[in-house]
């Protein structure tokens, strides 16, 4: 490797981690060290680490005496005896443990968020683990990508990393001011399914889902009491909103109707939060997605700070994981099959497009095609054909979107 106090291996996802944690294999944690000064307060803990030695985690690799002589514990036969000789002022180069600060990097390093500070979580197996919402700033995915881990050695470097480089302090991109970290993929699907109209949960389901999140507050009153107490998905989602938070936006499923009915929207696309309670609308990527400005996530960070944003994203992502684990996310082939009427409408659009392209082709070959300003005849032909194809694609997409169930 090119630098000391570093490690490199393949990355894999772990949705159970905190967004600012990095899962470090035990094998790596026993090779990389952090120097700890022995004090009266931590004396017994340091002695236990010395007794464990280099091969049992948590342990230690070296003892540095006040006269700067190093003792390599790998070659010490009676570590219990040498552990008793340790006094305040000695330095123990110990294994990594949970909570240590580490710098995590994926190459190529293209912007400042390509290297951020994470807290170590020692885990089994042999890959680095990371939370899925932190992938965008690293431009990381899980098809074999490898990442680098660097361990700051001095207290100054560790403190600087904690104060300046932790993930929650890098959420807002300096390029466009919006959160570069946020929900994607299953989190978006799960948020939509949880908050859509008609999603009701029993007390048992609510308890199981919330157990995933570590939430310790009060459970809201049931949305309905008859025939039995049930909670809406919206009320469960609201548990992770600040109590005085208000917000209005439109969901990604908004059909852009000529006259917006707002809270009465038939598609439930009008997102309205009042005093920390989601009243109407579904939560999708317009509300919690990565690289989008003025989302709920963005507003929480701006109004309440990065620590509140960290807690919100952690809570919501775990809530959605719990919901999807309990309820599942699947569909049948029938849900993807268009009715004959819709298929005929799309075929009609395609035939019209083909006729228009044939007409453009004939005009081009005969040289009578009207040129666009600043374009050659061939460029004008290509642009007009692309426009026809795009119009047909958009019209077919609208037909499919209206036909398939939400």
Coordinates of C-alpha atoms in Angstrom, one line a residue:
X1 CA 0.0 0.0 0.0
X2 CA 1.1 3.6 -0.6
X3 CA 0.6 5.1 2.9
X4 CA 0.7 3.7 6.5
X5 CA -2.3 3.5 8.7
X6 CA -4.6 2.7 5.7
X7 CA -6.6 -0.2 4.4
X8 CA -8.4 -1.0 1.1
X9 CA -11.1 -3.6 0.3
X10 CA -14.4 -4.0 -1.5
X11 CA -17.5 -2.1 -0.3
X12 CA -20.9 -3.6 0.4
X13 CA -24.2 -2.0 1.6
X14 CA -25.5 -2.2 5.2
X15 CA -28.8 -0.4 5.8
X16 CA -28.5 -1.0 9.6
X17 CA -25.5 1.3 10.0
X18 CA -25.7 5.0 10.9
X19 CA -25.1 7.2 7.9
X20 CA -21.8 8.4 9.5
X21 CA -20.6 4.9 10.3
X22 CA -18.3 2.6 8.3
X23 CA -18.3 -1.1 8.9
X24 CA -14.7 -2.3 9.3
X25 CA -13.7 -6.0 9.1
X26 CA -12.3 -7.5 12.3
X27 CA -9.2 -8.5 10.3
X28 CA -8.6 -4.8 9.4
X29 CA -9.4 -3.6 12.9
X30 CA -6.6 -5.9 14.3
X31 CA -4.0 -4.6 11.8
X32 CA -4.6 -0.8 12.1
X33 CA -3.9 1.0 15.3
X34 CA -4.6 4.1 17.2
X35 CA -2.2 5.4 19.9
X36 CA -3.8 6.0 23.3
X37 CA -1.9 7.6 26.2
X38 CA -2.3 5.6 29.4
X39 CA -3.9 7.7 32.2
X40 CA -5.1 6.8 35.7
X41 CA -8.6 6.7 34.3
X42 CA -8.0 4.2 31.5
X43 CA -5.2 2.2 33.1
X44 CA -7.2 -1.0 33.6
X45 CA -8.7 -0.9 30.1
X46 CA -5.2 -0.5 28.6
X47 CA -3.9 -3.4 30.6
X48 CA -6.7 -5.6 29.3
X49 CA -5.8 -4.6 25.7
X50 CA -2.2 -5.6 26.3
X51 CA -3.2 -8.9 27.7
X52 CA -5.4 -9.6 24.6
X53 CA -2.4 -8.9 22.4
X54 CA -2.2 -8.6 18.6
X55 CA -4.5 -11.4 17.6
X56 CA -7.6 -11.1 19.9
X57 CA -9.9 -8.1 19.3
X58 CA -9.9 -5.7 21.1
X59 CA -6.2 -5.8 21.7
X60 CA -2.9 -4.0 21.1
X61 CA 0.2 -4.3 18.9
X62 CA 2.8 -2.1 20.6
X63 CA 3.7 -0.5 23.9
X64 CA 5.7 2.7 23.7
X65 CA 7.5 3.5 27.0
X66 CA 8.2 7.0 28.2
X67 CA 11.8 6.6 27.0
X68 CA 10.3 6.0 23.5
X69 CA 11.4 2.3 23.4
X70 CA 8.8 0.2 21.6
X71 CA 7.7 -3.2 22.7
X72 CA 6.1 -5.4 20.1
X73 CA 3.5 -7.6 21.8
X74 CA 3.7 -10.3 19.1
X75 CA 7.0 -11.4 20.6
X76 CA 6.1 -11.1 24.3
X77 CA 5.4 -14.5 25.9
X78 CA 3.9 -13.3 29.2
X79 CA 1.7 -10.4 28.3
X80 CA 0.0 -10.4 31.8
X81 CA 3.3 -9.6 33.4
X82 CA 4.1 -6.8 31.1
X83 CA 0.6 -5.4 31.4
X84 CA 1.1 -4.9 35.1
X85 CA 4.2 -2.8 34.4
X86 CA 2.2 -0.2 32.4
X87 CA 1.9 3.1 34.1
X88 CA 0.4 6.5 33.2
X89 CA 2.5 8.1 30.5
X90 CA 2.9 4.9 28.5
X91 CA 1.4 4.9 25.0
X92 CA -0.5 1.8 23.8
X93 CA -1.0 1.3 20.0
X94 CA -4.4 -0.5 20.2
X95 CA -6.7 -2.0 17.7
X96 CA -9.5 0.0 16.1
X97 CA -12.7 -0.1 18.1
X98 CA -16.3 1.1 17.7
X99 CA -16.5 4.9 17.6
X100 CA -12.9 5.6 16.4
X101 CA -12.8 8.2 13.7
X102 CA -11.6 7.2 10.2
X103 CA -11.4 8.9 6.8
X104 CA -13.2 7.0 4.0
X105 CA -12.3 7.7 0.4
X106 CA -13.3 6.4 -3.1
X107 CA -11.1 7.2 -6.0
X108 CA -11.2 9.2 -8.2
X109 CA -11.4 12.0 -5.7
X110 CA -13.3 14.6 -7.7
X111 CA -14.6 16.9 -5.0
X112 CA -14.2 17.4 -1.2
X113 CA -17.0 14.9 -0.4
X114 CA -14.9 12.1 -2.0
X115 CA -13.2 11.8 1.4
X116 CA -15.3 12.1 4.5
X117 CA -14.9 11.1 8.2
X118 CA -16.9 8.1 9.5
X119 CA -17.1 6.4 12.9
X120 CA -15.8 2.9 12.9
X121 CA -18.1 0.0 13.5
X122 CA -16.1 -3.3 13.8
X123 CA -18.0 -6.1 12.0
X124 CA -17.3 -9.6 10.8
X125 CA -16.5 -10.7 7.2
X126 CA -14.1 -9.0 4.8
X127 CA -15.7 -5.9 3.2
X128 CA -16.1 -2.3 4.2
X129 CA -19.8 -1.6 4.9
X130 CA -21.6 1.7 4.3
X131 CA -25.1 3.2 4.4
X132 CA -26.7 3.3 1.0
X133 CA -27.7 7.0 1.2
X134 CA -24.0 8.0 1.4
X135 CA -23.3 6.5 -2.1
X136 CA -23.9 9.7 -4.2
X137 CA -21.0 11.9 -2.9
X138 CA -18.6 9.0 -3.4
X139 CA -20.2 8.0 -6.7
X140 CA -20.1 4.5 -5.3
X141 CA -22.1 1.4 -6.1
X142 CA -21.8 -2.2 -5.1
X143 CA -20.6 -4.0 -8.2
X144 CA -17.1 -4.5 -7.0
X145 CA -16.0 -0.9 -6.1
X146 CA -13.1 -0.7 -3.6
X147 CA -12.6 2.1 -1.1
X148 CA -9.8 3.3 1.1
X149 CA -9.7 3.8 4.9
X150 CA -7.2 6.1 6.6
X151 CA -6.8 6.3 10.4
X152 CA -5.7 9.7 11.8
X153 CA -3.1 9.2 14.5
X154 CA -2.8 12.4 16.4
X155 CA -5.5 13.9 18.7
X156 CA -5.4 17.1 16.6
X157 CA -6.1 15.2 13.3
X158 CA -8.9 13.1 15.0
X159 CA -10.6 16.2 16.4
X160 CA -10.3 18.1 13.1
X161 CA -11.9 15.1 11.3
X162 CA -14.7 15.0 13.8
X163 CA -15.4 18.7 13.7
X164 CA -15.1 19.3 9.9
X165 CA -15.4 16.1 7.9
X166 CA -18.2 13.9 9.3
X167 CA -20.9 12.9 6.9
X168 CA -23.6 15.0 8.4
X169 CA -21.4 18.1 7.9
X170 CA -21.0 17.4 4.2
X171 CA -24.7 16.8 3.3
X172 CA -25.1 20.1 1.4
X173 CA -23.1 20.1 -1.8
X174 CA -20.9 23.3 -2.4
X175 CA -21.7 22.9 -6.1
X176 CA -25.4 23.5 -6.0
X177 CA -26.4 23.9 -2.3
X178 CA -28.7 21.0 -2.2
X179 CA -28.3 17.7 -0.3
X180 CA -25.9 15.4 -2.2
X181 CA -26.9 12.7 0.3
X182 CA -30.4 11.3 0.4
X183 CA -32.8 8.5 -0.3
X184 CA -32.8 6.5 -3.5
X185 CA -34.0 3.1 -4.9
X186 CA -35.9 1.1 -2.3
X187 CA -36.1 4.0 0.1
X188 CA -38.2 6.0 -2.5
X189 CA -40.4 3.0 -3.3
X190 CA -40.9 2.3 0.4
X191 CA -41.6 5.9 1.4
X192 CA -44.3 6.1 -1.4
X193 CA -45.9 2.8 -0.3
X194 CA -45.9 3.8 3.4
X195 CA -47.5 7.2 2.9
X196 CA -49.9 6.5 0.0
X197 CA -53.7 6.8 0.6
X198 CA -55.2 3.8 2.2
X199 CA -52.1 2.5 3.9
X200 CA -53.2 1.5 7.4
X201 CA -51.2 -0.3 10.0
X202 CA -52.2 -2.3 13.1
X203 CA -50.7 -1.7 16.5
X204 CA -48.6 -4.8 16.1
X205 CA -47.3 -3.6 12.7
X206 CA -46.5 -0.1 14.0
X207 CA -44.6 -1.6 16.9
X208 CA -42.5 -3.9 14.7
X209 CA -41.7 -1.1 12.2
X210 CA -40.8 1.4 14.8
X211 CA -38.6 -1.2 16.6
X212 CA -36.3 -1.0 13.5
X213 CA -35.7 2.7 14.1
X214 CA -34.7 3.0 17.8
X215 CA -37.5 5.6 18.3
X216 CA -38.1 6.2 22.0
X217 CA -40.8 8.8 21.9
X218 CA -44.6 8.5 22.2
X219 CA -46.7 6.8 19.7
X220 CA -49.5 9.0 18.2
X221 CA -53.2 8.3 18.7
X222 CA -54.7 5.9 16.2
X223 CA -56.0 7.4 13.0
X224 CA -59.2 5.2 13.2
X225 CA -60.7 3.3 16.2
X226 CA -63.4 1.3 14.5
X227 CA -63.5 -1.7 14.0
X228 CA -60.0 -1.7 15.7
X229 CA -57.3 0.9 16.3
X230 CA -55.2 1.5 13.2
X231 CA -52.5 4.1 12.2
X232 CA -52.0 5.6 8.8
X233 CA -48.6 5.4 7.2
X234 CA -48.6 9.2 7.1
X235 CA -48.9 9.4 10.9
X236 CA -46.1 6.9 11.4
X237 CA -43.8 8.9 9.0
X238 CA -44.6 12.0 10.9
X239 CA -42.9 10.6 14.0
X240 CA -39.5 11.7 12.5
X241 CA -40.5 15.2 11.6
X242 CA -39.7 18.1 14.0
X243 CA -42.8 19.0 16.0
X244 CA -43.0 22.6 14.7
X245 CA -42.0 21.8 11.1
X246 CA -44.3 23.0 8.3
X247 CA -43.8 22.4 4.6
X248 CA -45.7 22.4 1.2
X249 CA -44.6 20.9 -2.1
X250 CA -45.7 18.6 -4.9
X251 CA -44.8 15.0 -5.2
X252 CA -43.1 13.5 -8.2
X253 CA -46.4 11.9 -9.3
X254 CA -48.0 15.3 -9.7
X255 CA -49.9 15.3 -13.0
X256 CA -49.7 19.1 -13.4
X257 CA -53.5 19.5 -13.7
X258 CA -54.7 22.8 -15.2
X259 CA -56.3 23.6 -11.9
X260 CA -54.5 22.3 -8.8
X261 CA -56.9 21.1 -6.1
X262 CA -54.1 21.1 -3.6
X263 CA -55.2 19.1 -0.5
X264 CA -58.1 17.6 -2.5
X265 CA -55.7 16.2 -5.2
X266 CA -57.1 12.9 -6.5
X267 CA -53.5 11.6 -6.9
X268 CA -52.5 12.6 -3.4
X269 CA -49.6 14.6 -4.9
X270 CA -50.0 17.7 -2.8
X271 CA -47.6 17.3 0.1
X272 CA -48.6 19.4 3.1
X273 CA -47.0 19.2 6.5
X274 CA -48.4 21.2 9.4
X275 CA -46.8 21.4 12.8
X276 CA -44.8 18.2 12.3
X277 CA -47.7 16.1 10.9
X278 CA -48.0 14.9 7.3
X279 CA -51.6 15.9 6.4
X280 CA -51.7 15.1 2.7
X281 CA -49.5 13.9 -0.1
X282 CA -47.1 10.9 -0.7
X283 CA -43.4 11.0 0.1
X284 CA -41.2 10.3 -2.9
X285 CA -37.9 11.5 -4.3
X286 CA -39.2 15.1 -4.4
X287 CA -39.4 15.0 -0.6
X288 CA -36.4 12.9 0.5
X289 CA -34.4 12.2 -2.7
X290 CA -30.7 12.9 -3.1
X291 CA -29.4 15.8 -5.1
X292 CA -32.7 17.7 -5.0
X293 CA -33.2 21.2 -3.5
X294 CA -36.1 22.3 -1.3
X295 CA -37.0 18.8 -0.2
X296 CA -38.3 18.0 3.3
X297 CA -34.7 16.7 4.0
X298 CA -33.2 20.0 2.7
X299 CA -35.6 22.1 4.7
X300 CA -34.9 20.2 7.9
X301 CA -31.2 20.8 7.5
X302 CA -31.6 24.5 6.7
X303 CA -34.1 25.1 9.6
X304 CA -32.7 22.8 12.3
X305 CA -29.1 22.1 11.4
X306 CA -27.0 19.2 10.2
X307 CA -27.5 17.1 13.3
X308 CA -31.3 17.2 12.9
X309 CA -30.8 16.3 9.2
X310 CA -28.6 13.3 10.3
X311 CA -31.3 12.1 12.8
X312 CA -34.1 12.6 10.2
X313 CA -32.4 10.6 7.4
X314 CA -31.3 7.9 9.8
X315 CA -34.8 7.5 11.3
X316 CA -36.7 7.7 8.0
X317 CA -34.4 5.2 6.2
X318 CA -34.7 2.7 9.1
X319 CA -38.5 3.2 9.2
X320 CA -38.7 2.4 5.5
X321 CA -36.5 -0.6 5.9
X322 CA -38.7 -1.9 8.6
X323 CA -41.8 -1.2 6.6
X324 CA -40.5 -3.0 3.5
X325 CA -39.3 -5.9 5.6
X326 CA -42.7 -6.3 7.1
X327 CA -44.9 -5.6 4.1
X328 CA -42.7 -6.5 1.1
X329 CA -42.6 -4.8 -2.3
X330 CA -43.6 -6.8 -5.3
X331 CA -46.0 -6.7 -8.3
X332 CA -47.6 -9.2 -10.6
X333 CA -47.4 -9.4 -14.4
X334 CA -51.0 -8.3 -14.6
X335 CA -50.1 -4.9 -13.1
X336 CA -47.7 -4.4 -16.0
X337 CA -50.0 -5.5 -18.8
X338 CA -51.8 -2.7 -20.6
X339 CA -55.5 -2.9 -21.6
X340 CA -56.2 -3.3 -25.3
X341 CA -57.5 0.2 -25.6
X342 CA -54.3 1.7 -24.3
X343 CA -52.2 -0.6 -26.6
X344 CA -54.3 0.7 -29.5
X345 CA -53.7 4.3 -28.5
X346 CA -50.0 3.7 -28.3
X347 CA -50.0 1.9 -31.7
X348 CA -51.9 4.9 -33.2
X349 CA -49.2 7.3 -31.8
X350 CA -46.4 5.1 -33.3
X351 CA -48.1 4.9 -36.7
X352 CA -48.5 8.7 -36.8
X353 CA -44.9 9.1 -35.9
X354 CA -43.7 6.7 -38.6
X355 CA -45.7 8.6 -41.2
X356 CA -44.3 11.9 -40.1
X357 CA -40.7 10.5 -40.2
X358 CA -41.3 9.0 -43.7
X359 CA -42.5 12.4 -44.9
X360 CA -39.4 14.1 -43.5
X361 CA -37.2 11.5 -45.1
X362 CA -38.9 12.1 -48.5
X363 CA -38.5 15.8 -48.2
X364 CA -34.8 15.3 -47.2
X365 CA -34.0 13.0 -50.1
X366 CA -35.7 15.4 -52.6
X367 CA -34.0 18.4 -51.1
X368 CA -37.2 20.3 -50.3
X369 CA -36.8 20.0 -46.5
X370 CA -36.9 23.4 -44.8
X371 CA -33.6 24.1 -43.0
X372 CA -33.5 25.2 -39.4
X373 CA -31.7 28.5 -38.7
X374 CA -27.9 27.9 -38.5
X375 CA -28.2 24.2 -39.4
X376 CA -27.2 22.2 -42.5
X377 CA -29.8 20.2 -44.4
X378 CA -28.7 16.9 -42.8
X379 CA -28.6 18.5 -39.3
X380 CA -32.1 19.9 -39.8
X381 CA -33.3 16.4 -40.9
X382 CA -31.8 14.7 -37.8
X383 CA -33.2 17.3 -35.4
X384 CA -36.7 17.1 -36.8
X385 CA -36.7 13.3 -36.8
X386 CA -35.5 13.3 -33.2
X387 CA -38.3 15.7 -32.3
X388 CA -40.9 13.4 -33.8
X389 CA -39.5 10.4 -31.9
X390 CA -39.4 12.4 -28.6
X391 CA -43.1 13.5 -29.0
X392 CA -44.2 9.9 -29.7
X393 CA -42.2 8.6 -26.7
X394 CA -43.7 11.3 -24.4
X395 CA -47.2 10.6 -25.6
X396 CA -46.8 6.8 -25.1
X397 CA -45.4 7.4 -21.7
X398 CA -48.3 9.6 -20.7
X399 CA -50.7 6.8 -21.8
X400 CA -48.9 4.2 -19.8
X401 CA -48.7 6.4 -16.7
X402 CA -52.4 7.0 -16.8
X403 CA -53.2 3.4 -17.4
X404 CA -51.0 1.6 -14.9
X405 CA -52.1 1.6 -11.2
X406 CA -50.2 3.6 -8.6

